[in-house]
Amino acid sequence: MCVFCKIVAGEIPAYKVYEDEKVLAFLDIKPVHPGHILVIPKQHVATLEAVSPETLQALILIVKKLGGALKEKMNYEGYNVCLNNDPVANQEIPHLHFHIIPRVSGDGLKGWPQQEYAAGEAEEILNKLKR
Ligand code: ZN
């Protein structure tokens, strides 16, 4: 059983922020900023491709609700919603989870590095993806 399934089962304690039939949200124990929340499906799925449309809808609605709560109740100016999908994308726990990371201006968190497309490369990618 993965560590998040153990939290769902009550075998590992967590600071639960929200819970319903399908969704559990709890504080990340090593927050970027206080109030950093993880939102997970109660049913174990590893990646976004594996989650059902119904559960995904439930998850993202709770992400929206709790993101709003960080702004309204904790006075954060904004937040990032982040889903690390697969180990290559820094997914550390193999159980789907959205991070809601509250942000403070000047906190030094940067986005990802960016590059330019080579000539024709973007069109080639569209041919692969846009079907
Ligand atoms: Zn799990």
PDB file of C-alpha atoms and ligand atoms in Angstrom:
ATOM      1  CA  MET A   1       0.000   0.000   0.000  1.00  0.00           C
ATOM      2  CA  CYS A   2       1.435   3.394  -0.922  1.00  0.00           C
ATOM      3  CA  VAL A   3       1.917   6.142   1.668  1.00  0.00           C
ATOM      4  CA  PHE A   4      -1.102   8.138   0.434  1.00  0.00           C
ATOM      5  CA  CYS A   5      -3.324   5.037   0.553  1.00  0.00           C
ATOM      6  CA  LYS A   6      -2.152   4.634   4.161  1.00  0.00           C
ATOM      7  CA  ILE A   7      -3.265   8.209   4.851  1.00  0.00           C
ATOM      8  CA  VAL A   8      -6.646   7.453   3.226  1.00  0.00           C
ATOM      9  CA  ALA A   9      -6.927   4.299   5.382  1.00  0.00           C
ATOM     10  CA  GLY A  10      -6.045   6.258   8.533  1.00  0.00           C
ATOM     11  CA  GLU A  11      -2.856   4.264   9.125  1.00  0.00           C
ATOM     12  CA  ILE A  12      -0.712   7.393   8.846  1.00  0.00           C
ATOM     13  CA  PRO A  13      -1.933  10.660  10.378  1.00  0.00           C
ATOM     14  CA  ALA A  14      -2.347  13.760   8.249  1.00  0.00           C
ATOM     15  CA  TYR A  15      -3.660  17.283   8.647  1.00  0.00           C
ATOM     16  CA  LYS A  16      -6.837  16.743   6.644  1.00  0.00           C
ATOM     17  CA  VAL A  17      -8.229  19.893   5.082  1.00  0.00           C
ATOM     18  CA  TYR A  18     -11.099  18.296   3.155  1.00  0.00           C
ATOM     19  CA  GLU A  19     -12.623  14.862   2.709  1.00  0.00           C
ATOM     20  CA  ASP A  20     -15.545  13.396   0.804  1.00  0.00           C
ATOM     21  CA  GLU A  21     -16.432  10.091  -0.856  1.00  0.00           C
ATOM     22  CA  LYS A  22     -13.843  10.402  -3.642  1.00  0.00           C
ATOM     23  CA  VAL A  23     -11.358  13.074  -2.577  1.00  0.00           C
ATOM     24  CA  LEU A  24      -8.971  13.725   0.298  1.00  0.00           C
ATOM     25  CA  ALA A  25      -6.955  16.906   0.776  1.00  0.00           C
ATOM     26  CA  PHE A  26      -4.278  17.367   3.413  1.00  0.00           C
ATOM     27  CA  LEU A  27      -1.381  19.640   4.252  1.00  0.00           C
ATOM     28  CA  ASP A  28       1.964  18.770   2.657  1.00  0.00           C
ATOM     29  CA  ILE A  29       4.236  18.035   5.633  1.00  0.00           C
ATOM     30  CA  LYS A  30       7.092  19.888   3.935  1.00  0.00           C
ATOM     31  CA  PRO A  31       5.332  22.955   2.552  1.00  0.00           C
ATOM     32  CA  VAL A  32       6.798  25.465   0.130  1.00  0.00           C
ATOM     33  CA  HIS A  33       4.734  27.940   2.171  1.00  0.00           C
ATOM     34  CA  PRO A  34       2.361  27.179   5.081  1.00  0.00           C
ATOM     35  CA  GLY A  35      -0.962  25.994   3.681  1.00  0.00           C
ATOM     36  CA  HIS A  36       0.606  23.994   0.805  1.00  0.00           C
ATOM     37  CA  ILE A  37      -2.091  21.364   0.138  1.00  0.00           C
ATOM     38  CA  LEU A  38      -2.122  17.978  -1.600  1.00  0.00           C
ATOM     39  CA  VAL A  39      -5.395  16.870  -3.213  1.00  0.00           C
ATOM     40  CA  ILE A  40      -5.680  13.149  -3.991  1.00  0.00           C
ATOM     41  CA  PRO A  41      -8.254  10.620  -5.166  1.00  0.00           C
ATOM     42  CA  LYS A  42      -9.084   8.149  -2.393  1.00  0.00           C
ATOM     43  CA  GLN A  43      -8.812   5.326  -4.892  1.00  0.00           C
ATOM     44  CA  HIS A  44      -5.213   4.515  -5.800  1.00  0.00           C
ATOM     45  CA  VAL A  45      -4.252   5.584  -9.314  1.00  0.00           C
ATOM     46  CA  ALA A  46      -0.711   6.481 -10.250  1.00  0.00           C
ATOM     47  CA  THR A  47      -1.129   9.009 -13.033  1.00  0.00           C
ATOM     48  CA  LEU A  48      -3.531  11.400 -14.705  1.00  0.00           C
ATOM     49  CA  GLU A  49      -4.122   8.950 -17.558  1.00  0.00           C
ATOM     50  CA  ALA A  50      -5.411   6.373 -15.071  1.00  0.00           C
ATOM     51  CA  VAL A  51      -7.986   8.503 -13.245  1.00  0.00           C
ATOM     52  CA  SER A  52     -11.657   8.352 -14.219  1.00  0.00           C
ATOM     53  CA  PRO A  53     -13.312  11.492 -15.640  1.00  0.00           C
ATOM     54  CA  GLU A  54     -15.723  11.591 -12.674  1.00  0.00           C
ATOM     55  CA  THR A  55     -12.943  11.472 -10.103  1.00  0.00           C
ATOM     56  CA  LEU A  56     -10.856  14.003 -12.012  1.00  0.00           C
ATOM     57  CA  GLN A  57     -13.787  16.391 -12.038  1.00  0.00           C
ATOM     58  CA  ALA A  58     -14.234  15.955  -8.285  1.00  0.00           C
ATOM     59  CA  LEU A  59     -10.516  16.540  -7.719  1.00  0.00           C
ATOM     60  CA  ILE A  60     -10.220  19.721  -9.756  1.00  0.00           C
ATOM     61  CA  LEU A  61     -13.328  21.225  -8.159  1.00  0.00           C
ATOM     62  CA  ILE A  62     -11.738  20.723  -4.736  1.00  0.00           C
ATOM     63  CA  VAL A  63      -8.464  22.198  -6.016  1.00  0.00           C
ATOM     64  CA  LYS A  64     -10.467  25.260  -7.047  1.00  0.00           C
ATOM     65  CA  LYS A  65     -12.282  25.463  -3.703  1.00  0.00           C
ATOM     66  CA  LEU A  66      -9.125  25.110  -1.594  1.00  0.00           C
ATOM     67  CA  GLY A  67      -7.093  27.456  -3.789  1.00  0.00           C
ATOM     68  CA  GLY A  68      -9.788  30.051  -3.204  1.00  0.00           C
ATOM     69  CA  ALA A  69      -9.643  29.363   0.536  1.00  0.00           C
ATOM     70  CA  LEU A  70      -5.883  30.040   0.569  1.00  0.00           C
ATOM     71  CA  LYS A  71      -6.558  33.472  -0.927  1.00  0.00           C
ATOM     72  CA  GLU A  72      -9.664  34.320   1.102  1.00  0.00           C
ATOM     73  CA  LYS A  73      -8.781  32.843   4.477  1.00  0.00           C
ATOM     74  CA  MET A  74      -4.990  32.983   4.525  1.00  0.00           C
ATOM     75  CA  ASN A  75      -4.533  36.155   2.493  1.00  0.00           C
ATOM     76  CA  TYR A  76      -2.271  34.622  -0.141  1.00  0.00           C
ATOM     77  CA  GLU A  77      -2.122  36.608  -3.363  1.00  0.00           C
ATOM     78  CA  GLY A  78      -2.141  33.503  -5.550  1.00  0.00           C
ATOM     79  CA  TYR A  79      -1.081  29.902  -5.899  1.00  0.00           C
ATOM     80  CA  ASN A  80       0.302  27.352  -8.318  1.00  0.00           C
ATOM     81  CA  VAL A  81      -1.530  24.133  -9.119  1.00  0.00           C
ATOM     82  CA  CYS A  82       1.011  21.475  -9.971  1.00  0.00           C
ATOM     83  CA  LEU A  83       0.685  17.842 -10.965  1.00  0.00           C
ATOM     84  CA  ASN A  84       3.955  15.945 -11.247  1.00  0.00           C
ATOM     85  CA  ASN A  85       2.994  13.082 -13.551  1.00  0.00           C
ATOM     86  CA  ASP A  86       5.483  10.174 -13.614  1.00  0.00           C
ATOM     87  CA  PRO A  87       8.904   9.882 -11.955  1.00  0.00           C
ATOM     88  CA  VAL A  88      10.634  11.758 -14.788  1.00  0.00           C
ATOM     89  CA  ALA A  89       8.420  14.739 -13.873  1.00  0.00           C
ATOM     90  CA  ASN A  90       9.447  14.555 -10.191  1.00  0.00           C
ATOM     91  CA  GLN A  91       6.464  12.487  -9.025  1.00  0.00           C
ATOM     92  CA  GLU A  92       7.799  11.072  -5.756  1.00  0.00           C
ATOM     93  CA  ILE A  93       4.705   9.236  -4.479  1.00  0.00           C
ATOM     94  CA  PRO A  94       3.158   6.963  -7.147  1.00  0.00           C
ATOM     95  CA  HIS A  95      -0.409   8.070  -6.261  1.00  0.00           C
ATOM     96  CA  LEU A  96      -1.923  10.907  -8.287  1.00  0.00           C
ATOM     97  CA  HIS A  97      -1.808  14.220  -6.398  1.00  0.00           C
ATOM     98  CA  PHE A  98      -2.322  17.857  -7.169  1.00  0.00           C
ATOM     99  CA  HIS A  99      -0.189  20.350  -5.266  1.00  0.00           C
ATOM    100  CA  ILE A 100      -1.762  23.679  -4.382  1.00  0.00           C
ATOM    101  CA  ILE A 101       1.244  25.867  -3.633  1.00  0.00           C
ATOM    102  CA  PRO A 102       0.445  29.252  -2.129  1.00  0.00           C
ATOM    103  CA  ARG A 103       2.622  32.069  -3.452  1.00  0.00           C
ATOM    104  CA  VAL A 104       4.029  35.199  -1.933  1.00  0.00           C
ATOM    105  CA  SER A 105       5.422  37.955  -4.132  1.00  0.00           C
ATOM    106  CA  GLY A 106       9.211  37.847  -4.152  1.00  0.00           C
ATOM    107  CA  ASP A 107       9.370  34.298  -2.783  1.00  0.00           C
ATOM    108  CA  GLY A 108      11.988  33.425  -5.388  1.00  0.00           C
ATOM    109  CA  LEU A 109      10.180  30.419  -6.879  1.00  0.00           C
ATOM    110  CA  LYS A 110      10.874  30.403 -10.600  1.00  0.00           C
ATOM    111  CA  GLY A 111       9.103  28.835 -13.526  1.00  0.00           C
ATOM    112  CA  TRP A 112      10.754  26.321 -15.829  1.00  0.00           C
ATOM    113  CA  PRO A 113      13.460  27.123 -18.372  1.00  0.00           C
ATOM    114  CA  GLN A 114      12.208  28.032 -21.852  1.00  0.00           C
ATOM    115  CA  GLN A 115      13.586  27.571 -25.366  1.00  0.00           C
ATOM    116  CA  GLU A 116      12.704  28.427 -28.970  1.00  0.00           C
ATOM    117  CA  TYR A 117      11.313  25.968 -31.549  1.00  0.00           C
ATOM    118  CA  ALA A 118      13.493  25.129 -34.551  1.00  0.00           C
ATOM    119  CA  ALA A 119      12.007  25.850 -37.997  1.00  0.00           C
ATOM    120  CA  GLY A 120       9.193  23.364 -38.718  1.00  0.00           C
ATOM    121  CA  GLU A 121       9.423  21.681 -35.322  1.00  0.00           C
ATOM    122  CA  ALA A 122       6.135  23.075 -33.921  1.00  0.00           C
ATOM    123  CA  GLU A 123       4.249  21.957 -37.071  1.00  0.00           C
ATOM    124  CA  GLU A 124       5.766  18.472 -36.738  1.00  0.00           C
ATOM    125  CA  ILE A 125       4.556  18.269 -33.142  1.00  0.00           C
ATOM    126  CA  LEU A 126       1.052  19.367 -34.150  1.00  0.00           C
ATOM    127  CA  ASN A 127       0.996  16.567 -36.705  1.00  0.00           C
ATOM    128  CA  LYS A 128       1.693  14.067 -33.932  1.00  0.00           C
ATOM    129  CA  LEU A 129      -0.589  15.452 -31.243  1.00  0.00           C
ATOM    130  CA  LYS A 130      -3.538  17.006 -33.039  1.00  0.00           C
ATOM    131  CA  ARG A 131      -5.612  14.078 -34.209  1.00  0.00           C
TER     132      ARG A 131
HETATM  133 ZN    ZN B   1      -2.015   4.934  -3.200  1.00  0.00          ZN
END
